Amino acid sequence: MQFDHVVPGQADHTLAREGMERSLRWLDRCRARHDQLAETPLPDPLTRLPASPPPQALWPIIQGGSHDDLRRASLDGILARGPWSGIAIGGLSVGSRSP
């Protein structure tokens, strides 16, 4: 999972936008590091020779608080950054109340 900024439940539009935009910037950084690590063989702890690490997935996380337009913008930003094996839906239960 990428780093993401989860805003408090019922955050106003401005704060939710800041969190969503920060999450997309962090996704860029996480993707760059994820790709870099995938290209760099890690040493085997026993032989100290380069070994291929097992493949790992990086999943982006949709953010945007409770604002439909921001959640859609988050998804659009995620999809614009390339193909993913999955996408997490974040922030839906933050501050929610049971009926």
PDB file of C-alpha atoms in Angstrom:
ATOM      1  CA  MET A   1       0.000   0.000   0.000  1.00  0.00           C
ATOM      2  CA  GLN A   2       1.181   3.499  -0.765  1.00  0.00           C
ATOM      3  CA  PHE A   3       1.586   6.115   1.932  1.00  0.00           C
ATOM      4  CA  ASP A   4      -1.625   8.124   2.111  1.00  0.00           C
ATOM      5  CA  HIS A   5      -3.102  11.039   4.009  1.00  0.00           C
ATOM      6  CA  VAL A   6      -6.373  10.105   5.670  1.00  0.00           C
ATOM      7  CA  VAL A   7      -8.261  13.231   6.678  1.00  0.00           C
ATOM      8  CA  PRO A   8     -10.570  13.292   9.711  1.00  0.00           C
ATOM      9  CA  GLY A   9     -14.149  12.180   9.195  1.00  0.00           C
ATOM     10  CA  GLN A  10     -16.385  14.923   7.801  1.00  0.00           C
ATOM     11  CA  ALA A  11     -13.352  17.033   6.791  1.00  0.00           C
ATOM     12  CA  ASP A  12     -14.240  20.066   4.704  1.00  0.00           C
ATOM     13  CA  HIS A  13     -13.549  20.102   0.968  1.00  0.00           C
ATOM     14  CA  THR A  14     -10.307  22.091   1.247  1.00  0.00           C
ATOM     15  CA  LEU A  15      -8.727  19.770   3.805  1.00  0.00           C
ATOM     16  CA  ALA A  16      -9.911  16.678   1.931  1.00  0.00           C
ATOM     17  CA  ARG A  17      -8.415  18.035  -1.311  1.00  0.00           C
ATOM     18  CA  GLU A  18      -5.072  18.658   0.417  1.00  0.00           C
ATOM     19  CA  GLY A  19      -5.055  15.083   1.731  1.00  0.00           C
ATOM     20  CA  MET A  20      -6.022  13.639  -1.658  1.00  0.00           C
ATOM     21  CA  GLU A  21      -3.353  15.641  -3.492  1.00  0.00           C
ATOM     22  CA  ARG A  22      -0.718  14.704  -0.904  1.00  0.00           C
ATOM     23  CA  SER A  23      -1.681  11.033  -1.301  1.00  0.00           C
ATOM     24  CA  LEU A  24      -1.148  11.296  -5.076  1.00  0.00           C
ATOM     25  CA  ARG A  25       2.267  12.923  -4.564  1.00  0.00           C
ATOM     26  CA  TRP A  26       3.182  10.140  -2.138  1.00  0.00           C
ATOM     27  CA  LEU A  27       1.995   7.595  -4.688  1.00  0.00           C
ATOM     28  CA  ASP A  28       4.500   9.046  -7.177  1.00  0.00           C
ATOM     29  CA  ARG A  29       7.283   8.701  -4.607  1.00  0.00           C
ATOM     30  CA  CYS A  30       6.212   5.190  -3.576  1.00  0.00           C
ATOM     31  CA  ARG A  31       6.020   4.089  -7.227  1.00  0.00           C
ATOM     32  CA  ALA A  32       9.501   5.425  -7.965  1.00  0.00           C
ATOM     33  CA  ARG A  33      10.992   3.646  -4.942  1.00  0.00           C
ATOM     34  CA  HIS A  34       9.028   0.455  -5.645  1.00  0.00           C
ATOM     35  CA  ASP A  35      10.346   0.395  -9.223  1.00  0.00           C
ATOM     36  CA  GLN A  36      13.876   1.121  -8.019  1.00  0.00           C
ATOM     37  CA  LEU A  37      13.787  -1.738  -5.514  1.00  0.00           C
ATOM     38  CA  ALA A  38      12.397  -4.117  -8.126  1.00  0.00           C
ATOM     39  CA  GLU A  39      15.418  -3.382 -10.335  1.00  0.00           C
ATOM     40  CA  THR A  40      18.003  -3.804  -7.562  1.00  0.00           C
ATOM     41  CA  PRO A  41      18.778  -7.363  -6.506  1.00  0.00           C
ATOM     42  CA  LEU A  42      19.101  -7.721  -2.749  1.00  0.00           C
ATOM     43  CA  PRO A  43      21.944  -9.821  -1.355  1.00  0.00           C
ATOM     44  CA  ASP A  44      21.102 -13.306  -0.160  1.00  0.00           C
ATOM     45  CA  PRO A  45      21.668 -13.220   3.642  1.00  0.00           C
ATOM     46  CA  LEU A  46      23.550 -16.550   3.585  1.00  0.00           C
ATOM     47  CA  THR A  47      25.767 -16.193   0.529  1.00  0.00           C
ATOM     48  CA  ARG A  48      25.890 -12.399   0.206  1.00  0.00           C
ATOM     49  CA  LEU A  49      25.411 -12.895  -3.527  1.00  0.00           C
ATOM     50  CA  PRO A  50      22.732 -10.924  -5.363  1.00  0.00           C
ATOM     51  CA  ALA A  51      19.380 -12.643  -5.239  1.00  0.00           C
ATOM     52  CA  SER A  52      16.138 -11.790  -6.942  1.00  0.00           C
ATOM     53  CA  PRO A  53      13.576 -10.534  -4.459  1.00  0.00           C
ATOM     54  CA  PRO A  54      10.103 -11.989  -4.691  1.00  0.00           C
ATOM     55  CA  PRO A  55       7.776  -9.789  -6.718  1.00  0.00           C
ATOM     56  CA  GLN A  56       5.677  -7.395  -4.685  1.00  0.00           C
ATOM     57  CA  ALA A  57       2.598  -5.386  -5.538  1.00  0.00           C
ATOM     58  CA  LEU A  58       2.051  -1.705  -4.852  1.00  0.00           C
ATOM     59  CA  TRP A  59      -1.561  -0.692  -4.411  1.00  0.00           C
ATOM     60  CA  PRO A  60      -2.654   2.928  -4.545  1.00  0.00           C
ATOM     61  CA  ILE A  61      -5.374   4.120  -2.174  1.00  0.00           C
ATOM     62  CA  ILE A  62      -8.344   6.269  -3.179  1.00  0.00           C
ATOM     63  CA  GLN A  63      -8.738   9.270  -0.862  1.00  0.00           C
ATOM     64  CA  GLY A  64     -10.845  12.426  -0.856  1.00  0.00           C
ATOM     65  CA  GLY A  65     -12.818  12.273   2.350  1.00  0.00           C
ATOM     66  CA  SER A  66     -16.570  12.078   1.903  1.00  0.00           C
ATOM     67  CA  HIS A  67     -16.501  14.249  -1.233  1.00  0.00           C
ATOM     68  CA  ASP A  68     -17.511  12.360  -4.362  1.00  0.00           C
ATOM     69  CA  ASP A  69     -15.729  14.782  -6.704  1.00  0.00           C
ATOM     70  CA  LEU A  70     -12.445  14.387  -4.820  1.00  0.00           C
ATOM     71  CA  ARG A  71     -12.733  10.612  -4.642  1.00  0.00           C
ATOM     72  CA  ARG A  72     -13.278  10.573  -8.426  1.00  0.00           C
ATOM     73  CA  ALA A  73     -10.298  12.926  -8.924  1.00  0.00           C
ATOM     74  CA  SER A  74      -8.216  10.592  -6.748  1.00  0.00           C
ATOM     75  CA  LEU A  75      -9.208   7.583  -8.859  1.00  0.00           C
ATOM     76  CA  ASP A  76      -8.512   9.498 -12.086  1.00  0.00           C
ATOM     77  CA  GLY A  77      -5.073  10.493 -10.755  1.00  0.00           C
ATOM     78  CA  ILE A  78      -4.310   6.907  -9.785  1.00  0.00           C
ATOM     79  CA  LEU A  79      -5.361   5.514 -13.168  1.00  0.00           C
ATOM     80  CA  ALA A  80      -3.314   8.178 -14.972  1.00  0.00           C
ATOM     81  CA  ARG A  81      -0.202   6.908 -13.179  1.00  0.00           C
ATOM     82  CA  GLY A  82      -0.276   3.501 -14.810  1.00  0.00           C
ATOM     83  CA  PRO A  83      -1.660   0.006 -14.491  1.00  0.00           C
ATOM     84  CA  TRP A  84      -2.135  -1.522 -11.034  1.00  0.00           C
ATOM     85  CA  SER A  85      -2.853  -5.045  -9.843  1.00  0.00           C
ATOM     86  CA  GLY A  86      -5.394  -3.584  -7.419  1.00  0.00           C
ATOM     87  CA  ILE A  87      -6.624  -0.324  -5.926  1.00  0.00           C
ATOM     88  CA  ALA A  88      -7.621   0.157  -2.292  1.00  0.00           C
ATOM     89  CA  ILE A  89     -10.558   2.307  -1.236  1.00  0.00           C
ATOM     90  CA  GLY A  90      -9.458   4.376   1.733  1.00  0.00           C
ATOM     91  CA  GLY A  91     -11.012   6.721   4.212  1.00  0.00           C
ATOM     92  CA  LEU A  92     -14.599   5.510   4.126  1.00  0.00           C
ATOM     93  CA  SER A  93     -14.858   4.459   7.751  1.00  0.00           C
ATOM     94  CA  VAL A  94     -12.972   7.408   9.269  1.00  0.00           C
ATOM     95  CA  GLY A  95     -15.342   9.178  11.590  1.00  0.00           C
ATOM     96  CA  SER A  96     -18.305   7.094  10.587  1.00  0.00           C
ATOM     97  CA  ARG A  97     -21.016   6.370  13.110  1.00  0.00           C
ATOM     98  CA  SER A  98     -23.198   3.339  13.524  1.00  0.00           C
ATOM     99  CA  PRO A  99     -26.947   4.003  13.147  1.00  0.00           C
TER     100      PRO A  99
END
